[in-house]
Amino acid sequence: MVSKTDSKKQIEYTPEVQKLFLRMMITNIELYTRVSNIMNPQNFDKSLRPVAEMFKEHSDKYNVLPDSSQVQAVTGIEIEPIAELNEGHSDWFLEEFEQFTKRQELERAILKSA
């Protein structure tokens, strides 16, 4: 029997996947709350970093994420909520966001030490 982790394909964390993470966070604040302790704007692609920084700063200051119109007005980047988001999507997000964070932090540590 093949375990779930053995059969799992390594995902490429492209800017599109990173944008999906941000869209999922803005759709479901609980997702952002659950990953806020590992959320590091530096892990995001340069094109999306202003949004990630705004999420972090706004939530730290106001205890809520900005809405999509605020994000667009301030950063010029469109991050629209996802219409149909269910528990399975949330499970995927939590698992993948943790892997994304680990990989990005490790990559930055390696580059820093070089």
PDB file of C-alpha atoms in Angstrom:
ATOM      1  CA  MET A   1       0.000   0.000   0.000  1.00  0.00           C
ATOM      2  CA  VAL A   2       1.342   3.419  -0.967  1.00  0.00           C
ATOM      3  CA  SER A   3       1.020   6.068   1.696  1.00  0.00           C
ATOM      4  CA  LYS A   4      -0.518   9.442   0.954  1.00  0.00           C
ATOM      5  CA  THR A   5       2.841  11.202   1.280  1.00  0.00           C
ATOM      6  CA  ASP A   6       4.675   8.719  -0.975  1.00  0.00           C
ATOM      7  CA  SER A   7       2.257   9.228  -3.837  1.00  0.00           C
ATOM      8  CA  LYS A   8       2.112  13.003  -3.465  1.00  0.00           C
ATOM      9  CA  LYS A   9       3.573  14.943  -6.355  1.00  0.00           C
ATOM     10  CA  GLN A  10       5.868  17.831  -5.456  1.00  0.00           C
ATOM     11  CA  ILE A  11       4.035  21.032  -6.343  1.00  0.00           C
ATOM     12  CA  GLU A  12       5.799  23.939  -8.028  1.00  0.00           C
ATOM     13  CA  TYR A  13       5.028  27.119  -6.088  1.00  0.00           C
ATOM     14  CA  THR A  14       4.692  29.418  -9.088  1.00  0.00           C
ATOM     15  CA  PRO A  15       3.395  32.983  -8.757  1.00  0.00           C
ATOM     16  CA  GLU A  16      -0.023  31.627  -9.821  1.00  0.00           C
ATOM     17  CA  VAL A  17      -0.056  29.165  -6.906  1.00  0.00           C
ATOM     18  CA  GLN A  18       1.133  31.888  -4.545  1.00  0.00           C
ATOM     19  CA  LYS A  19      -1.672  34.163  -5.783  1.00  0.00           C
ATOM     20  CA  LEU A  20      -4.105  31.315  -5.144  1.00  0.00           C
ATOM     21  CA  PHE A  21      -2.834  31.158  -1.538  1.00  0.00           C
ATOM     22  CA  LEU A  22      -3.553  34.880  -1.136  1.00  0.00           C
ATOM     23  CA  ARG A  23      -7.000  34.518  -2.744  1.00  0.00           C
ATOM     24  CA  MET A  24      -7.836  31.670  -0.369  1.00  0.00           C
ATOM     25  CA  MET A  25      -6.717  33.753   2.618  1.00  0.00           C
ATOM     26  CA  ILE A  26      -8.859  36.723   1.616  1.00  0.00           C
ATOM     27  CA  THR A  27     -11.823  34.393   1.056  1.00  0.00           C
ATOM     28  CA  ASN A  28     -11.563  32.656   4.421  1.00  0.00           C
ATOM     29  CA  ILE A  29     -10.018  34.713   7.225  1.00  0.00           C
ATOM     30  CA  GLU A  30      -9.724  31.582   9.363  1.00  0.00           C
ATOM     31  CA  LEU A  31      -7.154  30.222   6.884  1.00  0.00           C
ATOM     32  CA  TYR A  32      -5.066  33.355   7.264  1.00  0.00           C
ATOM     33  CA  THR A  33      -5.403  33.211  11.046  1.00  0.00           C
ATOM     34  CA  ARG A  34      -4.198  29.612  11.093  1.00  0.00           C
ATOM     35  CA  VAL A  35      -1.054  30.406   9.062  1.00  0.00           C
ATOM     36  CA  SER A  36      -0.367  33.937  10.308  1.00  0.00           C
ATOM     37  CA  ASN A  37       2.428  32.730  12.603  1.00  0.00           C
ATOM     38  CA  ILE A  38       4.370  31.355   9.603  1.00  0.00           C
ATOM     39  CA  MET A  39       3.264  33.983   7.066  1.00  0.00           C
ATOM     40  CA  ASN A  40       6.366  35.774   5.774  1.00  0.00           C
ATOM     41  CA  PRO A  41       5.883  38.240   2.899  1.00  0.00           C
ATOM     42  CA  GLN A  42       9.509  37.612   1.856  1.00  0.00           C
ATOM     43  CA  ASN A  43       8.483  34.092   0.796  1.00  0.00           C
ATOM     44  CA  PHE A  44       6.269  35.442  -1.967  1.00  0.00           C
ATOM     45  CA  ASP A  45       7.237  36.300  -5.514  1.00  0.00           C
ATOM     46  CA  LYS A  46       8.247  39.966  -5.942  1.00  0.00           C
ATOM     47  CA  SER A  47       5.100  40.616  -7.976  1.00  0.00           C
ATOM     48  CA  LEU A  48       2.892  39.483  -5.051  1.00  0.00           C
ATOM     49  CA  ARG A  49       4.990  40.653  -2.120  1.00  0.00           C
ATOM     50  CA  PRO A  50       3.143  43.994  -1.765  1.00  0.00           C
ATOM     51  CA  VAL A  51      -0.113  42.076  -1.195  1.00  0.00           C
ATOM     52  CA  ALA A  52       1.471  39.700   1.328  1.00  0.00           C
ATOM     53  CA  GLU A  53       3.023  42.680   3.147  1.00  0.00           C
ATOM     54  CA  MET A  54      -0.329  44.474   3.185  1.00  0.00           C
ATOM     55  CA  PHE A  55      -2.043  41.366   4.597  1.00  0.00           C
ATOM     56  CA  LYS A  56       0.526  41.137   7.392  1.00  0.00           C
ATOM     57  CA  GLU A  57       0.630  44.859   8.257  1.00  0.00           C
ATOM     58  CA  HIS A  58      -3.130  45.379   8.025  1.00  0.00           C
ATOM     59  CA  SER A  59      -3.962  42.331  10.122  1.00  0.00           C
ATOM     60  CA  ASP A  60      -1.350  43.249  12.744  1.00  0.00           C
ATOM     61  CA  LYS A  61      -2.705  46.796  13.025  1.00  0.00           C
ATOM     62  CA  TYR A  62      -6.473  46.260  12.586  1.00  0.00           C
ATOM     63  CA  ASN A  63      -6.929  42.554  13.459  1.00  0.00           C
ATOM     64  CA  VAL A  64      -8.602  41.902  10.102  1.00  0.00           C
ATOM     65  CA  LEU A  65      -7.436  41.351   6.547  1.00  0.00           C
ATOM     66  CA  PRO A  66      -8.052  44.146   4.052  1.00  0.00           C
ATOM     67  CA  ASP A  67     -10.806  43.435   1.549  1.00  0.00           C
ATOM     68  CA  SER A  68     -10.058  42.891  -2.124  1.00  0.00           C
ATOM     69  CA  SER A  69     -10.965  46.459  -3.104  1.00  0.00           C
ATOM     70  CA  GLN A  70      -8.525  47.852  -0.504  1.00  0.00           C
ATOM     71  CA  VAL A  71      -5.801  45.534  -1.801  1.00  0.00           C
ATOM     72  CA  GLN A  72      -6.420  46.638  -5.395  1.00  0.00           C
ATOM     73  CA  ALA A  73      -6.484  50.344  -4.464  1.00  0.00           C
ATOM     74  CA  VAL A  74      -3.269  50.223  -2.429  1.00  0.00           C
ATOM     75  CA  THR A  75      -1.161  47.690  -4.349  1.00  0.00           C
ATOM     76  CA  GLY A  76      -2.699  47.762  -7.841  1.00  0.00           C
ATOM     77  CA  ILE A  77      -2.924  43.963  -7.685  1.00  0.00           C
ATOM     78  CA  GLU A  78      -6.259  42.181  -8.020  1.00  0.00           C
ATOM     79  CA  ILE A  79      -6.821  39.478  -5.387  1.00  0.00           C
ATOM     80  CA  GLU A  80     -10.412  38.329  -5.723  1.00  0.00           C
ATOM     81  CA  PRO A  81     -12.155  36.025  -3.249  1.00  0.00           C
ATOM     82  CA  ILE A  82     -12.947  32.503  -4.446  1.00  0.00           C
ATOM     83  CA  ALA A  83     -16.678  31.860  -4.913  1.00  0.00           C
ATOM     84  CA  GLU A  84     -16.785  28.205  -3.881  1.00  0.00           C
ATOM     85  CA  LEU A  85     -14.326  27.283  -1.138  1.00  0.00           C
ATOM     86  CA  ASN A  86     -15.003  24.162   0.919  1.00  0.00           C
ATOM     87  CA  GLU A  87     -13.287  22.186   3.670  1.00  0.00           C
ATOM     88  CA  GLY A  88     -11.268  20.104   1.200  1.00  0.00           C
ATOM     89  CA  HIS A  89      -9.835  23.282  -0.293  1.00  0.00           C
ATOM     90  CA  SER A  90      -8.938  24.490   3.179  1.00  0.00           C
ATOM     91  CA  ASP A  91      -7.136  21.236   4.005  1.00  0.00           C
ATOM     92  CA  TRP A  92      -5.139  21.496   0.772  1.00  0.00           C
ATOM     93  CA  PHE A  93      -4.269  25.131   1.525  1.00  0.00           C
ATOM     94  CA  LEU A  94      -3.033  24.429   5.052  1.00  0.00           C
ATOM     95  CA  GLU A  95      -0.876  21.515   3.930  1.00  0.00           C
ATOM     96  CA  GLU A  96       0.575  23.243   0.877  1.00  0.00           C
ATOM     97  CA  PHE A  97       1.130  26.612   2.559  1.00  0.00           C
ATOM     98  CA  GLU A  98       3.182  24.920   5.258  1.00  0.00           C
ATOM     99  CA  GLN A  99       5.290  23.136   2.619  1.00  0.00           C
ATOM    100  CA  PHE A 100       5.659  26.371   0.635  1.00  0.00           C
ATOM    101  CA  THR A 101       6.838  28.218   3.750  1.00  0.00           C
ATOM    102  CA  LYS A 102       9.349  25.519   4.694  1.00  0.00           C
ATOM    103  CA  ARG A 103      10.770  25.433   1.186  1.00  0.00           C
ATOM    104  CA  GLN A 104      11.035  29.209   0.832  1.00  0.00           C
ATOM    105  CA  GLU A 105      12.619  29.667   4.271  1.00  0.00           C
ATOM    106  CA  LEU A 106      15.150  26.914   3.565  1.00  0.00           C
ATOM    107  CA  GLU A 107      15.978  28.366   0.153  1.00  0.00           C
ATOM    108  CA  ARG A 108      16.525  31.832   1.643  1.00  0.00           C
ATOM    109  CA  ALA A 109      18.719  30.390   4.430  1.00  0.00           C
ATOM    110  CA  ILE A 110      20.863  28.559   1.861  1.00  0.00           C
ATOM    111  CA  LEU A 111      21.266  31.690  -0.260  1.00  0.00           C
ATOM    112  CA  LYS A 112      22.109  33.758   2.820  1.00  0.00           C
ATOM    113  CA  SER A 113      24.815  31.332   3.911  1.00  0.00           C
ATOM    114  CA  ALA A 114      26.452  31.253   0.450  1.00  0.00           C
TER     115      ALA A 114
END
